[in-house]
XYZ file of C-alpha atoms in Angstrom:
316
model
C 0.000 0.000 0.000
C 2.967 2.528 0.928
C 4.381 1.739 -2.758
C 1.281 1.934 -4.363
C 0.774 5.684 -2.296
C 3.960 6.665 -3.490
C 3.501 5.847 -7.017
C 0.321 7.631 -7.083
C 1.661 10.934 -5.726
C 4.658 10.852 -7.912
C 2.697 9.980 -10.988
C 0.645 13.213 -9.757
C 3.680 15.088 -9.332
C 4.897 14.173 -13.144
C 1.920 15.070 -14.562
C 1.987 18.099 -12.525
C 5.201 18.681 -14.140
C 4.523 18.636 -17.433
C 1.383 20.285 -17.789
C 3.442 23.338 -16.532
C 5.445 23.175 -20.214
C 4.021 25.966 -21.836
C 6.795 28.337 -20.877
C 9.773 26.040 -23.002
C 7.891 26.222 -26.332
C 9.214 22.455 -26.576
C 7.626 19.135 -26.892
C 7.443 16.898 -23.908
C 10.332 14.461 -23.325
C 7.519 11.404 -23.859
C 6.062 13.269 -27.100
C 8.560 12.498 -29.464
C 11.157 9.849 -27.602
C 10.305 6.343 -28.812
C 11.412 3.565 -26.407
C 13.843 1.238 -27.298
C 12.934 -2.387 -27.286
C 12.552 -3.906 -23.859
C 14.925 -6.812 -23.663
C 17.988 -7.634 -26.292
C 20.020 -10.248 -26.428
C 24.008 -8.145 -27.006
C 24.732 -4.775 -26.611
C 26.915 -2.896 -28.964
C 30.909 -3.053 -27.901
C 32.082 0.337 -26.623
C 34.004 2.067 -29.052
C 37.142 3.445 -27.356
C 39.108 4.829 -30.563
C 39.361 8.260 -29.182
C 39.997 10.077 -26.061
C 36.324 10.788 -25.431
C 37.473 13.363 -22.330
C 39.874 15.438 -24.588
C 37.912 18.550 -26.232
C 38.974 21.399 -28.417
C 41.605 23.784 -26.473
C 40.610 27.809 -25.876
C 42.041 30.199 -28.629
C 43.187 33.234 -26.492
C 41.608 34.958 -24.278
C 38.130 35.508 -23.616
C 36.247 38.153 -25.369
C 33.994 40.560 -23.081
C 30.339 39.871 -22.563
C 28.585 41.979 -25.452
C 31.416 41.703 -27.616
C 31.653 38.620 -29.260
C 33.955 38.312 -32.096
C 32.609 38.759 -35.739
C 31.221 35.862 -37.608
C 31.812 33.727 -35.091
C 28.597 31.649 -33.722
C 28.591 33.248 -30.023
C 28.019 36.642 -32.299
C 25.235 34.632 -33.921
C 23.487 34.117 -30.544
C 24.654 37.170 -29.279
C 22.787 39.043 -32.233
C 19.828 36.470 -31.613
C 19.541 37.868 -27.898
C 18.978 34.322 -25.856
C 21.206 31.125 -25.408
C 19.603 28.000 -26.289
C 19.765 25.395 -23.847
C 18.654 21.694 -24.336
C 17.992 19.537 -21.160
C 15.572 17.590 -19.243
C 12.999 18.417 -16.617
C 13.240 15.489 -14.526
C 16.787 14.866 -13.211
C 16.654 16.341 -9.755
C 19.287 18.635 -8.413
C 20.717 18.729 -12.048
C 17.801 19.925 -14.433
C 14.288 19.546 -12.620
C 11.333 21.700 -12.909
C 10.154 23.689 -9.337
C 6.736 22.874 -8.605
C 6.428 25.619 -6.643
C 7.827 28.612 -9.837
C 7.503 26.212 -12.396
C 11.374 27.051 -13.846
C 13.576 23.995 -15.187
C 16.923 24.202 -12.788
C 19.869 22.736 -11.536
C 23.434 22.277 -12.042
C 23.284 21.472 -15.316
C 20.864 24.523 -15.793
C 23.507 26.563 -14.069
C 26.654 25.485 -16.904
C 23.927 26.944 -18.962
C 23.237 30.040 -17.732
C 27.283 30.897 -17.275
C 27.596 30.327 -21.074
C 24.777 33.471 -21.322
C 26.728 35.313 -18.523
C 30.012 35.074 -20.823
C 28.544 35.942 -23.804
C 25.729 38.500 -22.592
C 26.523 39.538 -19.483
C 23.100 37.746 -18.058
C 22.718 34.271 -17.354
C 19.087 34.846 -17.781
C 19.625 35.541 -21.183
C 18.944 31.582 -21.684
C 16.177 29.118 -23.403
C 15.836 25.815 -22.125
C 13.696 23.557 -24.234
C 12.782 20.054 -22.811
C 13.883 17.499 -25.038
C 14.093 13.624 -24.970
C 17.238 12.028 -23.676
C 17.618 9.743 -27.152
C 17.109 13.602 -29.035
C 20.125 15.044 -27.772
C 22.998 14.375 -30.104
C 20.157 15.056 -33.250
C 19.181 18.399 -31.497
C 22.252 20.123 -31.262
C 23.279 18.204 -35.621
C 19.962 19.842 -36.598
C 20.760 23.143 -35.062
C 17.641 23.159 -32.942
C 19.529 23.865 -29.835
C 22.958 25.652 -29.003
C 24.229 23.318 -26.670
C 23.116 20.298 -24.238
C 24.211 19.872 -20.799
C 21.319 16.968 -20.053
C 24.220 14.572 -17.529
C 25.142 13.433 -20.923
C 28.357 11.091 -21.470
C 30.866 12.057 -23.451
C 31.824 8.978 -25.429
C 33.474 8.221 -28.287
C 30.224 7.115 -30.945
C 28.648 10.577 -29.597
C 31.858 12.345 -30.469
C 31.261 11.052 -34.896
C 27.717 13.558 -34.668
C 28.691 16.546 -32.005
C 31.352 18.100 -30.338
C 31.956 17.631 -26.840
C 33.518 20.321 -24.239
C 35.736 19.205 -21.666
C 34.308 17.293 -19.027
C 32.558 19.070 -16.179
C 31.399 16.424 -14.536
C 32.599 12.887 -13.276
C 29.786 10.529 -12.317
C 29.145 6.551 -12.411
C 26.330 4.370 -12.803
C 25.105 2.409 -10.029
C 21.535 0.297 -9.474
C 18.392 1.794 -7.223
C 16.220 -0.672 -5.748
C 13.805 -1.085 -2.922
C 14.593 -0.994 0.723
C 14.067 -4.552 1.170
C 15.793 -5.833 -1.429
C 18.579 -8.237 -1.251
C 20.789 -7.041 -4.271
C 24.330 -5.615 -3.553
C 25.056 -4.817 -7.313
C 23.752 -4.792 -10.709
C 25.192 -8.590 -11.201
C 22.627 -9.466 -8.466
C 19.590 -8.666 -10.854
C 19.773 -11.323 -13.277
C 16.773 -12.064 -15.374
C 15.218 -8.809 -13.115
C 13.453 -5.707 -15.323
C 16.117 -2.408 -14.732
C 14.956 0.580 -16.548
C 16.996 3.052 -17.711
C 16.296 6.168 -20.372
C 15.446 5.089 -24.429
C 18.773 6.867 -26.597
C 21.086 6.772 -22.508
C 24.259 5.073 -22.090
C 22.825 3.512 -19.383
C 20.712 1.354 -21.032
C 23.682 -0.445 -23.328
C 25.364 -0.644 -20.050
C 22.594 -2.829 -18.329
C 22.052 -5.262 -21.346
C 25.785 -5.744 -21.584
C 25.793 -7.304 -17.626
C 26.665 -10.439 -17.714
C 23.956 -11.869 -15.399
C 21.273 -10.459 -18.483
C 19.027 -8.189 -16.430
C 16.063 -7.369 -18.530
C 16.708 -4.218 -19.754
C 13.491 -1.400 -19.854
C 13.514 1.802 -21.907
C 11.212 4.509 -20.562
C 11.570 8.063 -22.461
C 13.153 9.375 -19.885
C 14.017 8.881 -15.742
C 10.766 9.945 -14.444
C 8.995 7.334 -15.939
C 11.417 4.981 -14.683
C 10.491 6.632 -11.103
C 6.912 5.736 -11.601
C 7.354 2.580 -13.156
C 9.567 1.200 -10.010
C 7.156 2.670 -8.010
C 3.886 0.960 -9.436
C 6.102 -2.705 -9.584
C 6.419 -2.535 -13.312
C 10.195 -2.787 -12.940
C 12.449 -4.222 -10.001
C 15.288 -1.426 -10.495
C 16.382 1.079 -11.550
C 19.672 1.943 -13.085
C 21.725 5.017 -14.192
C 24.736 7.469 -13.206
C 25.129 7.947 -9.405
C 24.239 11.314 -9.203
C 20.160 10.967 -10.746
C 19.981 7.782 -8.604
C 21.051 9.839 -5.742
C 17.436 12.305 -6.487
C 15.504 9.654 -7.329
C 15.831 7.934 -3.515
C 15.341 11.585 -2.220
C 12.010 11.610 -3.480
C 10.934 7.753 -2.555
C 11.776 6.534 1.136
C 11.189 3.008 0.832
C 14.364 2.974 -2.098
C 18.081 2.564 -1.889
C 21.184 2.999 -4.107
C 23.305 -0.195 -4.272
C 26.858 -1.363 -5.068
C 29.752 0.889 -6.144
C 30.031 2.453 -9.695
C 30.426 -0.217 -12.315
C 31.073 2.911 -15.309
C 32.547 6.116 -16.143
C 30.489 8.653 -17.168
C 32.235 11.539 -17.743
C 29.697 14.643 -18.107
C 30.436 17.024 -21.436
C 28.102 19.605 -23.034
C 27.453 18.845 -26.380
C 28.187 21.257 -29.402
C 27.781 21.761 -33.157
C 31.103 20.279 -35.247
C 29.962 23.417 -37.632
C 31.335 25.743 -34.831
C 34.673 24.671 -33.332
C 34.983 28.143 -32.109
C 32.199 27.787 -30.063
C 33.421 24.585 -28.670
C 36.614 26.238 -27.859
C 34.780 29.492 -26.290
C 32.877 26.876 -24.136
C 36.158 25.398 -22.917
C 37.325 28.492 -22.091
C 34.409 29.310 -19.624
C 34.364 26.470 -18.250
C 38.634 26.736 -17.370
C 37.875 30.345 -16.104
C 34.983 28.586 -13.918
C 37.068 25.451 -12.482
C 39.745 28.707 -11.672
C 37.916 31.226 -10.177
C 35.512 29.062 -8.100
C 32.412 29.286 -9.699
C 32.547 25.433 -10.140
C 32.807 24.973 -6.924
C 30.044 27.244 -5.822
C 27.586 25.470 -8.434
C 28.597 22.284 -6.952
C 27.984 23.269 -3.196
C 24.489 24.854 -4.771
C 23.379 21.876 -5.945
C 25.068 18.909 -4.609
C 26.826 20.260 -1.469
C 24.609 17.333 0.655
C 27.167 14.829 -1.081
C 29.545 15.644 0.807
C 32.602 18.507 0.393
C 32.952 19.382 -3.483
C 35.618 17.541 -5.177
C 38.320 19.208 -7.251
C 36.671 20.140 -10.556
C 37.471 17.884 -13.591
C 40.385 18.682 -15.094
C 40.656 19.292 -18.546
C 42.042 17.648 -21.369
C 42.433 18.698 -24.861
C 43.206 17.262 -28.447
């Protein structure tokens, strides 16, 4: 009954969520995501033939807000007068919407809004549009979106559509289950249903256990959420850090086992704009420098524990 309660309240909650959309003048993340198919019997090999973590290095120095160089893209959304954000509404503590204002935020909200404060002088100067986690390499190739910062890996099949920026981020995935469950790890869920997000690293990861959990693709972590909750799933299973907001909001759930990936966070760019990648990197060096990574961090995730130093970078 205390399951069932929950399930009911969050499934309010989501729908709660989305009906307050209007405002991002984007589809839902279930409108367009289509699942992928519940079980399958191989995942495909990780491709390691690059250094997914190295990125495009600064060019000088930065330019001042307001004064972004000529024919460069930052002048393009400089002349445009907003930054365009892609990310999701339902990863608590990194892009989640209030209930109570009804604004997406978060830390990955906040890389966001320093891009506008470097190129505009205002991080309110920003547009987030909700979009699917298996639409975020084709929204920034289609030039829908400026950038992503959605706790999206930076791997090395990613890096043959987009650019990535250095990595801001360092998280790993782990398995959430209920209280009174006996699993210790991911190995322990053999022949179990473990959702994870349609187009998400996370779900290759899960069918490529060796026990064969059953993997379940839900269009994005929310619907996981509900779907543990109602007993349509036994687990659930993604990075650390969206696990970690998912048992804030159910008591009677647990994270398990120690990291069994890498998943090193980069925002994803536009290969048409390699300055922009670069002018990206350069932020986000000034940030991990001056402290505003740190800051963000505390903001956000401080109840982790003390912030750890901030990725460093690495470039090509």
């Amino acid at each position: 009954m205390r399951r069932k309660l929950i399930a009911t309240v969050a499934a309010a909650a989501l729908t709660l969520a989305l009906a307050a959309c209007s405002g991002d003048a984007s589809p839902l993340p279930g409108s367009t995501a289509q699942p992928a198919p519940e079980t399958s019997t191989s995942a495909p090999a990780a491709d390691t033939s690059c250094n997914a973590r190295a990125s495009l290095r600064p060019s000088g120095a930065l330019p001042e807000p307001g004064r972004m160089p000529a024919g460069s893209y930052m002048a393009t959304i400089q002349k445009r007068g907003r930054l365009i954000l892609g990310t999701s509404q339902d990863t608590l503590l990194f892009s989640s919407r209030n209930p109570f204002n009804g604004q997406v935020e978060g830390f990955d909200v906040d890389m966001g809004r320093q891009l506008a404060q470097a190129i505009f002088g205002d991080p309110n100067k920003l547009q987030i549009k909700v979009i699917g986690y298996d639409k975020r390499v084709s929204s920034v190739r289609d030039g829908d979106i400026d950038v992503v910062a959605d706790t999206m890996t930076a791997n090395c099949s990613r890096w043959k559509d987009v650019n990535f920026s250095t990595i801001y981020y360092e998280a790993g995935q782990k398995v959430l289950v209920s209280k009174d469950s006996s699993a210790k790890k991911i190995e322990d869920l053999g022949g179990k249903k473990v959702c994870s997000a349609a187009g998400s690293t996370s779900y290759l990861n899960i069918q490529a256990v060796s026990t064969k959990p059953i993997a379940v693709a839900k269009p994005a972590f929310g619907d996981c959420l509900v779907a543990f909750q109602q007993n349509e799933v036994d687990a659930i299973s993604t990075d650390d850090t969206i696990l970690a907001g998912m048992a804030a909001q159910d008591p009677y759930a647990k994270v398990v086992g120690e990291k069994f990936t890498e998943e090193p966070y980069g925002m994803a760019l536009s290969q048409n704009y390699p300055e922009f990648t670069r002018f990206v990197n350069a932020v986000l060096e000034k940030n991990r420098a001056n402290g505003t990574w740190t800051a963000t961090y505390n903001k956000w995730l401080g109840s982790f524990g003390t912030a750890p130093k901030p990725p460093a970078a690495q470039y090509r």
